[in-house]
Amino acid sequence: MKPEELASLACLYQGNWNRIHTHLITQRKIEIIPVEEPYITCLDALYPACLKELECPPYVLFCRGNPALLKKRMITIVGSRELTLEGACITEEITAVLAEKYVIVSGMARGADGISHRTALAHGGHTIGVCGHGLDTVYPKENRDLYQQMEKTDLILSEYPVHTPIARCHFPWRNRILAALGEALIVTQAKVKSGTMHTVAEALKLGRDIYCVPYPFGSKEGSGCNLLIQEGADMLYDTERVKDLL
């Protein structure tokens, strides 16, 4: 198997892991397709070893930016797309501390993701974004400037080749990559029913440490964090506790 063959399959099946996998195990002939977008395959030296811990490791990651960041220590920060003001301030404060040592990984969405990426950059750190669509698409539109900056100085990854449209089913699948890349997972704010909790479930499968911010009694916005703490996640209650992670 050659890297260009895997990249061709990823383009042929628009990054659908199951269809790529089925093609490979049936040993059908692979037609090489020209792929202009830079990519890393599971056969390449730059491919992160942590992704191979996944039950379904991505065969191909299309990338824009600096893939050498994948060789540095990474930590994943996730949270609600609809952060409260308190949640936004907490996310910024935690990211600013951790960006001193770790490359910050998040999902390029609005809310906690966008704040994590922006804060890492603002404090001279580095960040990696993982998308659930082709890298020729900016989603959400409000993060266009973030995409443009990260393509130049940092790294954006996607399992999906260009021209792959946005689809709701892509984002839970994307979350396994977020969970695997980080040494640990930080949840700054989340409801009990949210995409963030899906990422947590993926991280738990991999044995990653989970750190959550506690919220007041009855807080709907932080109910997911409180539930995770009840179930055994470590609590991040002030800046000094965050510094302990360093």
Coordinates of N, CA and C in Angstrom, one line a residue:
M1 N 0.8 -1.2 0.0 CA 0.0 0.0 0.0 C 0.9 1.3 0.0
K2 N 0.5 2.2 -0.8 CA 1.3 3.5 -0.9 C 0.4 4.6 -0.4
P3 N 1.1 5.7 0.1 CA 0.3 6.8 0.6 C -0.6 7.4 -0.4
E4 N -0.2 7.5 -1.6 CA -1.0 8.1 -2.7 C -2.3 7.3 -3.0
E5 N -2.2 6.0 -2.7 CA -3.3 5.1 -2.9 C -4.4 5.4 -1.8
L6 N -3.9 5.6 -0.5 CA -4.8 5.9 0.5 C -5.5 7.3 0.3
A7 N -4.7 8.2 -0.1 CA -5.2 9.6 -0.4 C -6.3 9.5 -1.5
S8 N -6.0 8.7 -2.5 CA -7.0 8.5 -3.6 C -8.3 7.9 -3.1
L9 N -8.2 7.0 -2.2 CA -9.4 6.4 -1.7 C -10.2 7.4 -0.8
A10 N -9.4 8.2 -0.1 CA -10.1 9.2 0.7 C -10.9 10.2 -0.1
C11 N -10.3 10.6 -1.3 CA -11.0 11.5 -2.2 C -12.2 10.8 -2.9
L12 N -12.0 9.5 -3.2 CA -13.0 8.8 -3.9 C -14.3 8.6 -3.0
Y13 N -14.0 8.4 -1.7 CA -15.1 8.2 -0.8 C -15.4 9.4 0.1
Q14 N -14.9 10.5 -0.2 CA -15.1 11.8 0.6 C -14.8 11.5 2.1
G15 N -13.7 10.8 2.3 CA -13.3 10.6 3.7 C -14.1 9.7 4.5
N16 N -15.0 9.0 4.0 CA -15.8 8.0 4.7 C -15.0 6.8 5.1
W17 N -14.7 6.7 6.4 CA -13.8 5.7 6.9 C -14.3 4.3 6.6
N18 N -15.6 4.0 6.8 CA -16.1 2.7 6.6 C -16.0 2.2 5.1
R19 N -16.2 3.2 4.2 CA -16.1 2.8 2.8 C -14.7 2.6 2.4
I20 N -13.8 3.4 2.9 CA -12.3 3.2 2.6 C -11.9 1.8 3.2
H21 N -12.3 1.6 4.4 CA -11.9 0.3 5.0 C -12.4 -0.9 4.2
T22 N -13.7 -0.8 3.8 CA -14.3 -1.9 3.0 C -13.5 -2.1 1.7
H23 N -13.1 -1.1 1.1 CA -12.4 -1.2 -0.2 C -11.0 -1.9 0.1
L24 N -10.4 -1.5 1.2 CA -9.1 -2.1 1.5 C -9.1 -3.6 1.8
I25 N -10.1 -4.0 2.6 CA -10.2 -5.4 3.0 C -10.6 -6.3 1.9
T26 N -11.3 -5.7 0.9 CA -11.7 -6.5 -0.2 C -10.6 -6.6 -1.3
Q27 N -9.6 -5.8 -1.0 CA -8.4 -5.8 -1.9 C -8.7 -5.5 -3.4
R28 N -9.7 -4.6 -3.5 CA -10.0 -4.1 -4.9 C -8.9 -3.2 -5.4
K29 N -8.9 -3.1 -6.7 CA -7.9 -2.3 -7.3 C -8.1 -0.8 -7.0
I30 N -7.0 -0.1 -6.8 CA -7.1 1.3 -6.4 C -6.6 2.2 -7.6
E31 N -7.4 3.0 -8.0 CA -7.0 4.0 -9.1 C -6.5 5.2 -8.5
I32 N -5.3 5.6 -8.9 CA -4.6 6.8 -8.3 C -5.3 8.0 -8.9
I33 N -5.7 8.9 -8.0 CA -6.4 10.2 -8.3 C -5.4 11.3 -7.9
P34 N -5.2 12.3 -8.8 CA -4.3 13.4 -8.4 C -4.9 14.1 -7.2
V35 N -4.1 14.3 -6.1 CA -4.6 15.0 -4.9 C -3.7 16.2 -4.7
E36 N -4.3 17.4 -4.8 CA -3.5 18.6 -4.7 C -3.4 19.1 -3.2
E37 N -4.3 18.7 -2.4 CA -4.3 19.2 -1.0 C -3.2 18.4 -0.2
P38 N -2.3 19.0 0.5 CA -1.3 18.3 1.3 C -2.0 17.3 2.3
Y39 N -1.4 16.2 2.5 CA -2.0 15.2 3.4 C -0.9 14.4 4.1
I40 N -1.4 13.7 5.2 CA -0.6 12.8 5.9 C -1.4 11.5 6.0
T41 N -0.7 10.4 5.7 CA -1.4 9.1 5.8 C -0.9 8.3 7.0
C42 N -1.6 7.2 7.4 CA -1.2 6.4 8.5 C 0.1 5.7 8.2
L43 N 0.6 5.8 7.0 CA 1.9 5.2 6.6 C 3.1 6.1 6.8
D44 N 2.8 7.4 7.1 CA 3.9 8.4 7.1 C 4.5 8.6 8.5
A45 N 5.7 9.0 8.5 CA 6.4 9.2 9.8 C 5.7 10.3 10.6
L46 N 5.1 11.3 10.0 CA 4.5 12.4 10.7 C 3.2 12.1 11.3
Y47 N 2.6 10.9 10.9 CA 1.3 10.5 11.5 C 1.5 10.3 13.0
P48 N 0.6 10.9 13.8 CA 0.7 10.8 15.2 C 0.5 9.4 15.8
A49 N 1.4 8.9 16.6 CA 1.2 7.5 17.1 C -0.1 7.4 18.0
C50 N -0.5 8.5 18.6 CA -1.7 8.5 19.5 C -2.9 8.2 18.7
L51 N -3.0 8.5 17.4 CA -4.2 8.2 16.6 C -4.3 6.7 16.3
K52 N -3.2 6.0 16.4 CA -3.2 4.6 16.2 C -3.8 3.8 17.3
E53 N -4.1 4.5 18.5 CA -4.8 3.9 19.6 C -6.3 3.8 19.3
L54 N -6.8 4.5 18.3 CA -8.2 4.5 18.0 C -8.6 3.2 17.4
E55 N -9.9 2.8 17.7 CA -10.4 1.6 17.1 C -10.5 1.8 15.5
C56 N -10.8 3.0 15.1 CA -10.8 3.4 13.7 C -9.9 4.6 13.4
P57 N -8.6 4.4 13.4 CA -7.7 5.5 13.1 C -7.9 6.0 11.7
P58 N -7.9 7.3 11.5 CA -8.0 7.9 10.2 C -6.9 7.4 9.3
Y59 N -7.3 7.0 8.1 CA -6.3 6.6 7.1 C -5.5 7.8 6.5
V60 N -6.3 8.9 6.4 CA -5.6 10.1 5.8 C -6.1 11.3 6.5
L61 N -5.2 12.3 6.8 CA -5.5 13.6 7.3 C -5.0 14.6 6.3
F62 N -6.0 15.4 5.8 CA -5.6 16.5 4.9 C -5.3 17.6 5.8
C63 N -4.3 18.4 5.4 CA -3.8 19.4 6.3 C -3.4 20.7 5.6
R64 N -3.5 21.8 6.3 CA -3.0 23.1 5.9 C -2.3 23.7 7.1
G65 N -1.0 24.1 6.9 CA -0.2 24.7 7.9 C 1.0 23.9 8.2
N66 N 1.4 23.8 9.5 CA 2.6 23.2 9.9 C 2.4 21.8 10.6
P67 N 2.5 20.7 9.8 CA 2.3 19.4 10.4 C 3.3 19.0 11.4
A68 N 4.4 19.7 11.5 CA 5.4 19.4 12.5 C 4.9 19.6 13.9
L69 N 3.8 20.3 14.1 CA 3.2 20.5 15.4 C 2.7 19.2 16.0
L70 N 2.4 18.3 15.1 CA 1.9 17.0 15.6 C 2.9 16.2 16.4
K71 N 4.2 16.6 16.3 CA 5.2 15.9 17.1 C 5.4 16.6 18.4
K72 N 4.7 17.6 18.7 CA 4.8 18.3 20.0 C 3.8 17.8 21.0
R73 N 3.9 18.1 22.3 CA 2.9 17.7 23.3 C 1.6 18.5 23.0
M74 N 0.5 17.8 23.1 CA -0.8 18.4 22.8 C -1.7 18.1 23.9
I75 N -2.7 19.1 24.1 CA -3.8 18.9 25.0 C -5.0 19.4 24.4
T76 N -6.1 18.8 24.6 CA -7.4 19.1 23.9 C -8.3 19.9 24.8
I77 N -8.8 21.0 24.3 CA -9.8 21.8 25.1 C -11.1 21.9 24.3
V78 N -12.2 21.5 25.0 CA -13.5 21.6 24.3 C -14.5 22.2 25.3
G79 N -15.7 22.5 24.7 CA -16.8 23.0 25.5 C -17.9 23.5 24.7
S80 N -18.8 24.1 25.3 CA -20.1 24.5 24.6 C -19.8 25.5 23.4
R81 N -20.7 25.4 22.4 CA -20.7 26.4 21.3 C -21.3 27.7 21.8
E82 N -22.2 27.6 22.8 CA -22.9 28.7 23.3 C -22.5 29.0 24.7
L83 N -21.2 29.4 24.8 CA -20.6 29.7 26.1 C -21.3 30.9 26.8
T84 N -21.5 30.8 28.1 CA -21.9 32.0 28.9 C -20.6 32.9 29.0
L85 N -20.8 34.1 29.5 CA -19.7 35.0 29.7 C -18.7 34.4 30.6
E86 N -19.2 33.8 31.7 CA -18.3 33.1 32.6 C -17.5 32.0 32.0
G87 N -18.2 31.2 31.1 CA -17.5 30.1 30.5 C -16.5 30.6 29.5
A88 N -16.7 31.7 28.8 CA -15.8 32.2 27.9 C -14.5 32.7 28.6
C89 N -14.7 33.4 29.8 CA -13.5 33.9 30.6 C -12.7 32.7 31.1
I90 N -13.4 31.6 31.6 CA -12.7 30.5 32.1 C -11.9 29.8 31.0
T91 N -12.5 29.6 29.8 CA -11.8 29.0 28.7 C -10.6 29.7 28.3
E92 N -10.7 31.1 28.3 CA -9.5 31.9 27.9 C -8.4 31.8 29.0
E93 N -8.8 31.8 30.2 CA -7.8 31.7 31.3 C -7.1 30.4 31.3
I94 N -7.8 29.3 31.2 CA -7.2 28.0 31.2 C -6.3 27.8 30.0
T95 N -6.8 28.3 28.8 CA -6.0 28.1 27.6 C -4.7 28.9 27.7
A96 N -4.7 30.1 28.2 CA -3.6 31.0 28.3 C -2.5 30.3 29.1
V97 N -2.8 29.6 30.2 CA -1.9 28.9 31.0 C -1.3 27.7 30.3
L98 N -2.2 26.8 29.7 CA -1.7 25.6 29.1 C -0.9 25.8 27.8
A99 N -1.2 26.9 27.1 CA -0.5 27.2 25.9 C 1.0 27.5 26.1
E100 N 1.4 27.7 27.3 CA 2.8 27.9 27.6 C 3.6 26.6 27.3
K101 N 3.0 25.5 27.4 CA 3.7 24.2 27.3 C 3.1 23.3 26.2
Y102 N 1.8 23.3 26.0 CA 1.2 22.4 25.1 C 0.7 23.1 23.8
V103 N 0.6 22.4 22.7 CA -0.1 22.8 21.6 C -1.6 22.5 21.9
I104 N -2.4 23.5 21.7 CA -3.8 23.5 22.0 C -4.6 22.9 20.9
V105 N -5.3 21.8 21.1 CA -6.1 21.2 20.1 C -7.6 21.4 20.4
S106 N -8.3 21.8 19.3 CA -9.8 22.0 19.5 C -10.4 21.9 18.1
G107 N -11.7 22.1 18.0 CA -12.5 21.7 16.9 C -12.9 22.8 15.9
M108 N -12.4 24.0 16.0 CA -12.7 25.1 15.0 C -14.1 25.6 15.0
A109 N -14.9 25.2 16.0 CA -16.3 25.7 16.1 C -16.4 27.0 16.8
R110 N -17.5 27.6 16.9 CA -17.7 28.8 17.7 C -17.7 28.4 19.2
G111 N -17.7 29.4 20.0 CA -17.7 29.1 21.5 C -16.3 28.7 22.0
A112 N -16.3 27.6 22.8 CA -15.0 27.2 23.4 C -13.9 26.9 22.5
D113 N -14.2 26.3 21.3 CA -13.2 26.0 20.3 C -12.5 27.2 19.8
G114 N -13.3 28.2 19.3 CA -12.7 29.4 18.8 C -11.9 30.1 19.8
I115 N -12.4 30.2 21.0 CA -11.7 31.0 22.1 C -10.4 30.3 22.4
S116 N -10.4 28.9 22.4 CA -9.2 28.2 22.7 C -8.1 28.5 21.7
H117 N -8.5 28.4 20.4 CA -7.6 28.6 19.3 C -7.0 30.1 19.4
R118 N -7.9 31.0 19.5 CA -7.5 32.4 19.5 C -6.6 32.8 20.7
T119 N -6.9 32.2 21.8 CA -6.1 32.5 23.0 C -4.7 32.0 22.9
A120 N -4.6 30.7 22.4 CA -3.3 30.1 22.2 C -2.4 31.0 21.3
L121 N -3.0 31.5 20.2 CA -2.3 32.3 19.3 C -1.9 33.7 19.9
A122 N -2.9 34.2 20.7 CA -2.6 35.6 21.3 C -1.5 35.5 22.3
H123 N -1.3 34.4 22.9 CA -0.3 34.2 24.0 C 1.0 33.6 23.4
G124 N 1.2 33.6 22.1 CA 2.4 33.1 21.5 C 2.6 31.6 21.5
G125 N 1.5 30.9 21.7 CA 1.5 29.5 21.6 C 1.1 29.0 20.3
H126 N 0.9 27.7 20.2 CA 0.5 27.0 18.9 C -0.8 26.3 19.1
T127 N -1.5 26.1 18.0 CA -2.8 25.4 18.1 C -3.1 24.6 16.8
I128 N -3.9 23.5 17.0 CA -4.3 22.6 15.9 C -5.8 22.5 15.9
G129 N -6.4 22.8 14.8 CA -7.8 22.6 14.6 C -8.2 21.4 13.8
V130 N -9.2 20.7 14.2 CA -9.7 19.5 13.5 C -11.1 19.8 13.0
C131 N -11.3 19.7 11.7 CA -12.6 20.0 11.1 C -13.4 18.8 10.7
G132 N -14.7 19.0 10.5 CA -15.6 17.9 10.1 C -16.1 18.1 8.7
H133 N -15.2 18.7 7.8 CA -15.6 19.0 6.5 C -14.3 19.3 5.7
G134 N -14.4 19.4 4.4 CA -13.3 19.7 3.6 C -12.6 21.1 3.9
L135 N -11.3 21.2 3.8 CA -10.6 22.4 4.2 C -10.8 23.6 3.3
D136 N -11.6 23.4 2.2 CA -11.9 24.6 1.4 C -13.2 25.3 1.9
T137 N -13.8 24.7 3.0 CA -15.0 25.3 3.6 C -14.6 25.9 4.9
V138 N -15.1 27.1 5.2 CA -14.9 27.8 6.5 C -16.3 27.7 7.2
Y139 N -16.2 27.0 8.4 CA -17.4 26.9 9.2 C -17.0 26.9 10.7
P140 N -17.6 27.8 11.4 CA -18.6 28.8 11.0 C -17.9 30.0 10.3
K141 N -18.6 30.8 9.6 CA -18.1 31.9 8.8 C -17.4 32.9 9.7
E142 N -17.8 33.0 10.9 CA -17.2 34.0 11.8 C -15.8 33.7 12.2
N143 N -15.3 32.5 11.9 CA -13.9 32.1 12.2 C -13.1 32.2 10.9
R144 N -13.5 32.9 9.9 CA -12.7 33.0 8.7 C -11.3 33.5 9.0
D145 N -11.2 34.5 9.8 CA -9.8 35.1 10.1 C -9.0 34.1 10.8
L146 N -9.6 33.2 11.7 CA -8.9 32.2 12.4 C -8.3 31.2 11.4
Y147 N -9.2 30.7 10.5 CA -8.7 29.8 9.5 C -7.5 30.3 8.7
Q148 N -7.6 31.6 8.3 CA -6.5 32.2 7.5 C -5.2 32.3 8.3
Q149 N -5.3 32.6 9.6 CA -4.1 32.7 10.4 C -3.5 31.3 10.7
M150 N -4.4 30.4 11.0 CA -3.8 29.1 11.4 C -3.2 28.3 10.2
E151 N -3.8 28.6 9.0 CA -3.2 28.0 7.8 C -1.7 28.5 7.6
K152 N -1.4 29.7 8.0 CA -0.1 30.2 7.8 C 0.9 29.8 8.9
T153 N 0.4 29.8 10.2 CA 1.4 29.7 11.3 C 1.2 28.4 12.1
D154 N 0.0 27.8 12.0 CA -0.3 26.6 12.9 C -0.8 25.5 12.0
L155 N -1.9 24.8 12.4 CA -2.3 23.6 11.6 C -3.8 23.4 11.7
I156 N -4.4 23.1 10.5 CA -5.8 22.7 10.5 C -5.8 21.3 9.8
L157 N -6.5 20.4 10.4 CA -6.6 19.0 9.9 C -8.1 18.6 9.5
S158 N -8.2 17.7 8.6 CA -9.5 17.1 8.3 C -9.4 15.8 7.7
E159 N -10.2 14.9 8.1 CA -10.3 13.5 7.5 C -10.9 13.6 6.1
Y160 N -11.6 14.8 5.8 CA -12.4 14.9 4.6 C -11.7 15.8 3.6
P161 N -11.6 15.3 2.3 CA -10.9 16.1 1.3 C -11.8 17.3 0.9
V162 N -11.1 18.2 0.1 CA -11.8 19.4 -0.3 C -13.1 19.0 -1.1
H163 N -14.1 19.8 -1.1 CA -15.4 19.7 -1.7 C -16.3 18.7 -0.9
T164 N -15.8 18.2 0.2 CA -16.7 17.4 1.1 C -17.6 18.4 1.8
P165 N -18.9 18.3 1.7 CA -19.8 19.3 2.3 C -19.9 19.1 3.8
I166 N -20.5 20.1 4.5 CA -20.8 20.0 5.9 C -21.9 19.0 6.1
A167 N -21.7 18.1 7.0 CA -22.8 17.1 7.4 C -22.7 16.8 8.9
R168 N -23.9 16.8 9.5 CA -24.0 16.6 10.9 C -23.2 15.4 11.4
C169 N -23.3 14.3 10.6 CA -22.7 13.1 11.0 C -21.2 13.1 11.1
H170 N -20.6 14.1 10.4 CA -19.1 14.2 10.4 C -18.5 14.6 11.8
F171 N -19.3 15.4 12.5 CA -18.7 16.0 13.7 C -18.5 15.0 14.9
P172 N -19.5 14.1 15.1 CA -19.2 13.1 16.2 C -18.0 12.2 15.7
W173 N -17.9 12.0 14.5 CA -16.8 11.2 14.0 C -15.5 11.9 14.1
R174 N -15.5 13.2 13.9 CA -14.3 14.1 14.0 C -13.9 14.1 15.5
N175 N -14.8 13.9 16.4 CA -14.5 14.1 17.8 C -13.5 13.0 18.3
R176 N -13.5 11.9 17.7 CA -12.5 10.8 18.1 C -11.1 11.3 17.9
I177 N -10.9 12.1 16.9 CA -9.5 12.6 16.6 C -9.1 13.6 17.6
L178 N -10.1 14.5 18.0 CA -9.8 15.5 19.0 C -9.4 14.8 20.3
A179 N -10.2 13.7 20.7 CA -9.9 13.0 21.9 C -8.6 12.3 21.9
A180 N -8.2 11.8 20.7 CA -6.9 11.0 20.7 C -5.7 11.9 20.6
L181 N -5.8 13.1 20.0 CA -4.6 13.9 19.9 C -4.0 14.4 21.2
G182 N -4.9 14.8 22.1 CA -4.5 15.4 23.4 C -4.0 14.4 24.4
E183 N -3.0 14.7 25.2 CA -2.6 13.9 26.3 C -3.7 13.8 27.4
A184 N -4.5 14.9 27.4 CA -5.6 14.9 28.3 C -6.7 15.8 27.7
L185 N -7.9 15.7 28.3 CA -9.0 16.5 27.7 C -9.5 17.4 28.8
I186 N -9.7 18.7 28.4 CA -10.2 19.7 29.3 C -11.6 20.1 28.8
V187 N -12.5 20.1 29.7 CA -13.9 20.6 29.4 C -14.2 21.8 30.2
T188 N -14.4 23.0 29.5 CA -14.5 24.2 30.3 C -16.0 24.6 30.6
Q189 N -16.9 24.1 29.8 CA -18.3 24.3 30.0 C -19.1 23.4 29.1
A190 N -20.1 22.6 29.7 CA -20.9 21.7 28.8 C -22.2 21.3 29.5
K191 N -23.2 21.2 28.7 CA -24.5 20.7 29.2 C -24.4 19.1 29.2
V192 N -25.3 18.5 29.9 CA -25.3 17.0 29.9 C -25.5 16.4 28.5
K193 N -26.4 17.0 27.8 CA -26.6 16.5 26.4 C -25.9 17.5 25.4
S194 N -24.7 17.1 24.9 CA -24.0 18.0 24.0 C -22.9 17.2 23.3
G195 N -22.4 17.8 22.2 CA -21.4 17.1 21.4 C -20.1 17.0 22.3
T196 N -19.9 17.9 23.2 CA -18.7 17.8 24.1 C -18.7 16.5 24.8
M197 N -19.8 16.0 25.3 CA -19.9 14.8 26.0 C -19.5 13.6 25.2
H198 N -19.8 13.7 23.9 CA -19.4 12.7 22.9 C -17.8 12.6 22.9
T199 N -17.2 13.8 22.8 CA -15.7 13.8 22.8 C -15.2 13.2 24.1
V200 N -15.8 13.5 25.2 CA -15.4 12.9 26.5 C -15.5 11.4 26.5
A201 N -16.6 10.9 25.9 CA -16.7 9.4 25.8 C -15.6 8.8 25.0
E202 N -15.2 9.5 23.9 CA -14.1 8.9 23.1 C -12.8 9.0 23.9
A203 N -12.6 10.1 24.7 CA -11.3 10.2 25.4 C -11.3 9.1 26.5
L204 N -12.4 8.8 27.1 CA -12.4 7.8 28.2 C -12.1 6.4 27.6
K205 N -12.5 6.1 26.4 CA -12.2 4.9 25.7 C -10.7 4.7 25.6
L206 N -10.0 5.9 25.4 CA -8.6 5.9 25.2 C -7.8 6.0 26.5
G207 N -8.5 6.1 27.6 CA -7.8 6.2 28.9 C -7.2 7.6 29.2
R208 N -7.7 8.6 28.5 CA -7.2 9.9 28.7 C -7.8 10.5 30.0
D209 N -7.0 11.3 30.7 CA -7.4 12.0 31.9 C -8.4 13.1 31.5
I210 N -9.5 13.3 32.2 CA -10.5 14.3 31.9 C -10.5 15.3 33.1
Y211 N -10.4 16.6 32.7 CA -10.4 17.7 33.7 C -11.6 18.6 33.3
C212 N -12.4 19.0 34.4 CA -13.6 19.8 34.2 C -13.6 20.9 35.2
V213 N -14.3 22.0 34.7 CA -14.5 23.1 35.6 C -15.9 22.9 36.3
P214 N -15.9 23.1 37.6 CA -17.2 22.9 38.4 C -18.1 24.2 38.2
Y215 N -19.4 23.9 38.3 CA -20.3 25.0 38.2 C -21.3 25.0 39.4
P216 N -22.0 26.2 39.6 CA -22.9 26.3 40.8 C -24.0 25.3 40.7
F217 N -24.6 25.0 41.9 CA -25.8 24.2 42.0 C -26.9 24.7 41.0
G218 N -27.4 23.7 40.2 CA -28.5 24.1 39.4 C -28.1 24.7 38.0
S219 N -26.8 24.8 37.8 CA -26.4 25.4 36.5 C -26.6 24.5 35.4
K220 N -27.5 24.9 34.4 CA -27.8 24.1 33.3 C -26.6 24.1 32.3
E221 N -26.0 25.3 32.2 CA -24.8 25.4 31.2 C -23.6 24.5 31.6
G222 N -23.4 24.3 32.9 CA -22.3 23.5 33.4 C -22.7 22.2 34.0
S223 N -23.9 21.7 33.7 CA -24.4 20.5 34.2 C -23.6 19.3 33.7
G224 N -23.1 19.3 32.5 CA -22.3 18.2 32.0 C -20.9 18.1 32.7
C225 N -20.3 19.3 33.0 CA -19.1 19.3 33.8 C -19.3 18.7 35.2
N226 N -20.4 19.1 35.9 CA -20.7 18.6 37.2 C -20.9 17.1 37.2
L227 N -21.6 16.7 36.2 CA -21.8 15.2 36.1 C -20.5 14.5 35.9
L228 N -19.6 15.0 35.1 CA -18.3 14.3 34.9 C -17.5 14.3 36.1
I229 N -17.5 15.4 36.9 CA -16.8 15.4 38.2 C -17.3 14.4 39.1
Q230 N -18.7 14.3 39.2 CA -19.3 13.3 40.0 C -18.9 11.9 39.6
E231 N -18.6 11.7 38.3 CA -18.3 10.3 37.8 C -16.8 10.1 37.9
G232 N -16.0 11.1 38.4 CA -14.6 10.8 38.6 C -13.6 11.7 37.9
A233 N -14.1 12.7 37.0 CA -13.2 13.6 36.4 C -12.5 14.5 37.4
D234 N -11.2 14.9 37.1 CA -10.5 15.8 37.9 C -11.1 17.2 37.8
M235 N -11.1 18.0 38.9 CA -11.7 19.3 39.0 C -10.6 20.4 38.8
L236 N -11.0 21.3 37.9 CA -10.1 22.5 37.7 C -10.9 23.7 38.3
Y237 N -10.4 24.1 39.5 CA -11.2 25.1 40.2 C -10.4 26.5 40.3
D238 N -9.2 26.5 40.0 CA -8.5 27.8 39.9 C -7.2 27.7 39.1
T239 N -6.6 28.8 38.8 CA -5.4 28.9 37.9 C -4.3 28.0 38.4
E240 N -4.1 28.0 39.8 CA -3.0 27.2 40.3 C -3.2 25.7 40.0
R241 N -4.5 25.2 40.1 CA -4.8 23.8 39.7 C -4.4 23.6 38.3
V242 N -4.7 24.5 37.4 CA -4.4 24.4 36.0 C -2.9 24.3 35.8
K243 N -2.1 25.1 36.5 CA -0.7 25.1 36.5 C -0.1 23.8 36.9
D244 N -0.8 23.0 37.8 CA -0.4 21.7 38.2 C -0.2 20.8 37.0
L245 N -1.0 21.0 36.0 CA -0.9 20.1 34.8 C 0.4 20.3 34.0
L246 N 1.0 21.5 34.3 CA 2.3 21.7 33.6 C 3.5 21.1 34.2

